[in-house]
PDB file of C-alpha atoms and ligand atoms in Angstrom:
ATOM      1  CA  MET A 198     -11.283  13.751 -10.258  1.00 86.00           C
ATOM      2  CA  ARG A 199     -12.559  11.479  -7.487  1.00 95.00           C
ATOM      3  CA  GLU A 200     -11.896  11.456  -3.750  1.00 97.00           C
ATOM      4  CA  PHE A 201     -10.518   8.275  -2.237  1.00 98.00           C
ATOM      5  CA  GLY A 202     -10.231   7.624   1.484  1.00 98.00           C
ATOM      6  CA  GLY A 203      -7.595   5.459   3.040  1.00 98.00           C
ATOM      7  CA  GLY A 204      -5.506   4.843   6.093  1.00 98.00           C
ATOM      8  CA  CYS A 205      -3.778   2.336   8.306  1.00 98.00           C
ATOM      9  CA  GLN A 206      -5.094  -0.899   9.736  1.00 97.00           C
ATOM     10  CA  CYS A 207      -5.901   0.483  13.210  1.00 98.00           C
ATOM     11  CA  GLY A 208      -7.537   3.665  11.902  1.00 98.00           C
ATOM     12  CA  ARG A 209      -5.267   6.160  13.680  1.00 98.00           C
ATOM     13  CA  VAL A 210      -3.904   7.530  10.396  1.00 98.00           C
ATOM     14  CA  ARG A 211      -6.462   8.592   7.783  1.00 98.00           C
ATOM     15  CA  TYR A 212      -6.146  10.392   4.469  1.00 98.00           C
ATOM     16  CA  THR A 213      -8.253  11.701   1.608  1.00 98.00           C
ATOM     17  CA  ALA A 214      -6.695  11.667  -1.858  1.00 98.00           C
ATOM     18  CA  ARG A 215      -7.948  13.408  -4.985  1.00 98.00           C
ATOM     19  CA  ILE A 216      -7.328  10.919  -7.789  1.00 96.00           C
ATOM     20  CA  THR A 217      -7.453  11.808 -11.493  1.00 95.00           C
ATOM     21  CA  ASP A 218      -6.642   8.316 -12.817  1.00 97.00           C
ATOM     22  CA  THR A 219      -6.269   4.892 -11.247  1.00 98.00           C
ATOM     23  CA  GLN A 220      -2.944   3.976 -12.854  1.00 98.00           C
ATOM     24  CA  ALA A 221      -0.462   2.665 -10.299  1.00 98.00           C
ATOM     25  CA  TYR A 222       2.832   0.774 -10.287  1.00 98.00           C
ATOM     26  CA  LEU A 223       4.877  -1.872  -8.549  1.00 98.00           C
ATOM     27  CA  CYS A 224       8.234  -1.100  -6.974  1.00 98.00           C
ATOM     28  CA  HIS A 225      10.429  -4.182  -6.684  1.00 98.00           C
ATOM     29  CA  CYS A 226      13.422  -2.489  -5.030  1.00 98.00           C
ATOM     30  CA  ARG A 227      14.977  -4.000  -1.898  1.00 97.00           C
ATOM     31  CA  MET A 228      14.124  -0.949   0.216  1.00 97.00           C
ATOM     32  CA  CYS A 229      10.416  -1.254  -0.634  1.00 98.00           C
ATOM     33  CA  GLN A 230      10.589  -5.003  -0.027  1.00 98.00           C
ATOM     34  CA  ARG A 231      11.933  -4.344   3.476  1.00 97.00           C
ATOM     35  CA  ALA A 232       9.629  -1.393   4.161  1.00 97.00           C
ATOM     36  CA  THR A 233       6.497  -3.369   3.272  1.00 97.00           C
ATOM     37  CA  GLY A 234       7.661  -6.912   4.064  1.00 97.00           C
ATOM     38  CA  SER A 235       6.402  -7.897   0.630  1.00 97.00           C
ATOM     39  CA  PRO A 236       8.067  -9.058  -2.633  1.00 98.00           C
ATOM     40  CA  SER A 237       7.015  -5.752  -4.192  1.00 98.00           C
ATOM     41  CA  ALA A 238       5.212  -2.576  -3.148  1.00 98.00           C
ATOM     42  CA  ALA A 239       2.080  -1.411  -4.988  1.00 98.00           C
ATOM     43  CA  PHE A 240       2.026   2.398  -5.137  1.00 98.00           C
ATOM     44  CA  LYS A 241      -0.249   5.129  -6.455  1.00 98.00           C
ATOM     45  CA  ASN A 242       1.693   8.274  -7.299  1.00 98.00           C
ATOM     46  CA  LEU A 243      -0.016  11.645  -6.847  1.00 98.00           C
ATOM     47  CA  ALA A 244       0.697  15.310  -6.202  1.00 98.00           C
ATOM     48  CA  ARG A 245       1.211  16.192  -2.532  1.00 98.00           C
ATOM     49  CA  ALA A 246      -1.343  18.967  -3.118  1.00 98.00           C
ATOM     50  CA  ASP A 247      -3.971  16.303  -3.881  1.00 98.00           C
ATOM     51  CA  LEU A 248      -3.508  14.573  -0.519  1.00 98.00           C
ATOM     52  CA  VAL A 249      -4.905  15.605   2.855  1.00 98.00           C
ATOM     53  CA  TRP A 250      -3.820  13.731   5.969  1.00 98.00           C
ATOM     54  CA  GLU A 251      -6.971  13.728   8.140  1.00 98.00           C
ATOM     55  CA  SER A 252      -4.715  12.498  10.928  1.00 96.00           C
ATOM     56  CA  GLU A 253      -0.950  12.707  10.572  1.00 96.00           C
ATOM     57  CA  PRO A 254       1.203   9.648   9.865  1.00 98.00           C
ATOM     58  CA  ASP A 255       4.621   9.038  11.348  1.00 98.00           C
ATOM     59  CA  TRP A 256       7.546   9.454   8.932  1.00 98.00           C
ATOM     60  CA  TYR A 257      10.561   7.167   8.660  1.00 98.00           C
ATOM     61  CA  ALA A 258      13.633   8.541   6.869  1.00 98.00           C
ATOM     62  CA  SER A 259      14.470   5.351   4.971  1.00 95.00           C
ATOM     63  CA  SER A 260      17.422   7.079   3.288  1.00 96.00           C
ATOM     64  CA  PRO A 261      18.937  10.583   3.115  1.00 97.00           C
ATOM     65  CA  VAL A 262      16.742  11.293   0.064  1.00 97.00           C
ATOM     66  CA  ALA A 263      13.315   9.949   1.036  1.00 98.00           C
ATOM     67  CA  LYS A 264      10.811   9.396   3.845  1.00 98.00           C
ATOM     68  CA  ARG A 265       8.059   6.827   4.285  1.00 98.00           C
ATOM     69  CA  PRO A 266       4.754   7.576   6.029  1.00 98.00           C
ATOM     70  CA  PHE A 267       3.510   4.802   8.339  1.00 98.00           C
ATOM     71  CA  CYS A 268       1.474   4.266  11.497  1.00 98.00           C
ATOM     72  CA  SER A 269       3.570   3.759  14.616  1.00 98.00           C
ATOM     73  CA  ALA A 270       0.604   2.172  16.418  1.00 98.00           C
ATOM     74  CA  CYS A 271      -0.122  -0.653  13.954  1.00 98.00           C
ATOM     75  CA  GLY A 272       2.877  -0.578  11.604  1.00 98.00           C
ATOM     76  CA  THR A 273       1.021  -0.130   8.320  1.00 98.00           C
ATOM     77  CA  PRO A 274       3.291   1.182   5.536  1.00 98.00           C
ATOM     78  CA  LEU A 275       1.419   4.078   3.890  1.00 98.00           C
ATOM     79  CA  GLY A 276       3.739   5.309   1.158  1.00 98.00           C
ATOM     80  CA  PHE A 277       6.943   6.787  -0.083  1.00 98.00           C
ATOM     81  CA  ALA A 278       8.111  10.361  -0.765  1.00 98.00           C
ATOM     82  CA  TYR A 279      11.328  11.863  -2.081  1.00 98.00           C
ATOM     83  CA  ASN A 280      12.271  14.818   0.145  1.00 98.00           C
ATOM     84  CA  ASP A 281      12.589  17.213  -2.803  1.00 98.00           C
ATOM     85  CA  SER A 282       9.486  16.168  -4.758  1.00 98.00           C
ATOM     86  CA  ASP A 283       6.057  17.772  -4.917  1.00 98.00           C
ATOM     87  CA  ARG A 284       4.652  14.296  -5.551  1.00 98.00           C
ATOM     88  CA  LEU A 285       4.447  11.175  -3.377  1.00 98.00           C
ATOM     89  CA  ASP A 286       3.269   7.565  -3.413  1.00 98.00           C
ATOM     90  CA  LEU A 287       0.507   5.967  -1.361  1.00 98.00           C
ATOM     91  CA  THR A 288       0.426   2.194  -0.871  1.00 98.00           C
ATOM     92  CA  VAL A 289      -2.436   0.795  -2.943  1.00 98.00           C
ATOM     93  CA  GLY A 290      -3.418  -1.555  -0.107  1.00 98.00           C
ATOM     94  CA  SER A 291      -3.982   1.360   2.281  1.00 98.00           C
ATOM     95  CA  PHE A 292      -6.874   2.749   0.210  1.00 98.00           C
ATOM     96  CA  ASP A 293     -10.305   1.858   1.601  1.00 98.00           C
ATOM     97  CA  ASP A 294     -11.057   0.435  -1.860  1.00 97.00           C
ATOM     98  CA  PRO A 295      -7.901  -0.612  -3.730  1.00 98.00           C
ATOM     99  CA  SER A 296      -9.888  -2.344  -6.514  1.00 98.00           C
ATOM    100  CA  PRO A 297      -9.975   0.533  -9.061  1.00 98.00           C
ATOM    101  CA  PHE A 298      -6.177   0.725  -9.191  1.00 98.00           C
ATOM    102  CA  TYR A 299      -4.116  -1.262 -11.672  1.00 98.00           C
ATOM    103  CA  PRO A 300      -0.372  -1.453 -12.401  1.00 98.00           C
ATOM    104  CA  THR A 301       1.029   0.139 -15.532  1.00 98.00           C
ATOM    105  CA  GLU A 302       4.744  -0.052 -14.727  1.00 98.00           C
ATOM    106  CA  ASN A 303       7.423  -2.028 -12.873  1.00 98.00           C
ATOM    107  CA  PHE A 304      10.163  -0.126 -11.085  1.00 98.00           C
ATOM    108  CA  GLY A 305      13.331  -1.314  -9.314  1.00 98.00           C
ATOM    109  CA  VAL A 306      13.327  -4.437 -11.480  1.00 98.00           C
ATOM    110  CA  GLU A 307      16.903  -5.373 -10.545  1.00 98.00           C
ATOM    111  CA  SER A 308      15.460  -6.857  -7.304  1.00 98.00           C
ATOM    112  CA  ARG A 309      12.385  -8.386  -8.917  1.00 98.00           C
ATOM    113  CA  GLN A 310      11.081 -11.654  -7.356  1.00 97.00           C
ATOM    114  CA  PRO A 311       9.435 -13.266 -10.412  1.00 96.00           C
ATOM    115  CA  ALA A 312       8.058 -16.287  -8.490  1.00 97.00           C
ATOM    116  CA  TRP A 313       5.595 -13.956  -6.703  1.00 97.00           C
ATOM    117  CA  GLU A 314       4.371 -11.962  -9.662  1.00 94.00           C
ATOM    118  CA  ASP A 315       1.876 -14.279 -11.369  1.00 95.00           C
ATOM    119  CA  THR A 316       0.237 -16.563  -8.817  1.00 96.00           C
ATOM    120  CA  SER A 317      -2.972 -17.003 -10.834  1.00 96.00           C
ATOM    121  CA  HIS A 318      -2.121 -20.670 -11.572  1.00 97.00           C
ATOM    122  CA  LEU A 319      -1.911 -21.617  -7.853  1.00 97.00           C
ATOM    123  CA  PRO A 320      -4.720 -23.216  -5.804  1.00 96.00           C
ATOM    124  CA  ALA A 321      -6.961 -20.519  -4.317  1.00 95.00           C
ATOM    125  CA  LYS A 322      -9.003 -20.524  -1.108  1.00 92.00           C
ATOM    126  CA  ALA A 323     -11.115 -17.798   0.520  1.00 92.00           C
ATOM    127  CA  ALA A 324     -10.214 -16.940   4.131  1.00 88.00           C
ATOM    128  CA  SER A 325     -13.926 -17.336   4.886  1.00 87.00           C
ATOM    129  CA  ASP A 326     -13.684 -21.007   3.724  1.00 89.00           C
ATOM    130  CA  HIS A 327     -10.675 -21.836   5.905  1.00 90.00           C
ATOM    131  CA  GLU A 328     -11.722 -23.889   8.925  1.00 91.00           C
ATOM    132  CA  GLY A 329      -8.954 -22.709  11.267  1.00 91.00           C
ATOM    133  CA  THR A 330      -9.670 -19.085  10.444  1.00 91.00           C
ATOM    134  CA  ILE A 331     -13.460 -19.474  10.851  1.00 92.00           C
ATOM    135  CA  MET A 332     -12.962 -21.267  14.208  1.00 93.00           C
ATOM    136  CA  ARG A 333     -10.751 -18.516  15.624  1.00 94.00           C
ATOM    137  CA  TRP A 334     -13.082 -15.709  14.588  1.00 93.00           C
ATOM    138  CA  GLN A 335     -16.149 -17.569  15.873  1.00 93.00           C
ATOM    139  CA  ALA A 336     -14.400 -18.216  19.214  1.00 95.00           C
ATOM    140  CA  ALA A 337     -13.931 -14.438  19.416  1.00 95.00           C
ATOM    141  CA  GLY A 338     -17.672 -14.012  18.763  1.00 95.00           C
ATOM    142  CA  LEU A 339     -17.070 -12.478  15.313  1.00 93.00           C
ATOM    143  CA  LYS A 340     -17.368 -13.200  11.609  1.00 88.00           C
ATOM    144  CA  VAL A 341     -14.330 -13.628   9.339  1.00 86.00           C
ATOM    145  CA  PRO A 342     -13.577 -10.175   7.911  1.00 85.00           C
ATOM    146  CA  SER A 343     -13.451  -9.948   4.114  1.00 78.00           C
TER     147      SER A 343
HETATM  148 ZN1  LIG B 439      -2.502   2.384  12.614  1.00 97.40          ZN
HETATM  149 ZN1  LIG B 440      11.142   0.916  -4.043  1.00 97.40          ZN
END
């Protein structure tokens, strides 16, 4: 059992999660695609009892059966929860350190976007090596965030 911190991009919503394993999954369903703006949503499922909201999220009722926590100030999608479940999902990207998590399952595969799943063969560039990005951050008197 390890504690993981996480939250939204602006820092208004914060949580601490007690994690027993770092297995996670991808949901490819259309509702998750819309809710995250991404071809799939990476989620870590855990018991509600193992999650403490240090500052409360907003909740969007995305259907009559489920709600999605998010931050109304910055828009970060934070998870998914069935109304009648004692478990819920947190978005892997909202953890302060998402690197320990890895996918073990695909869900909602009827809406799968295969072109986005394995991009390892595509050209790769670090944001910190991109001239336009460096210029804009330098003009703001800052370094490119990693
Ligand atoms: Zn926020
Ligand atoms: Zn979904």
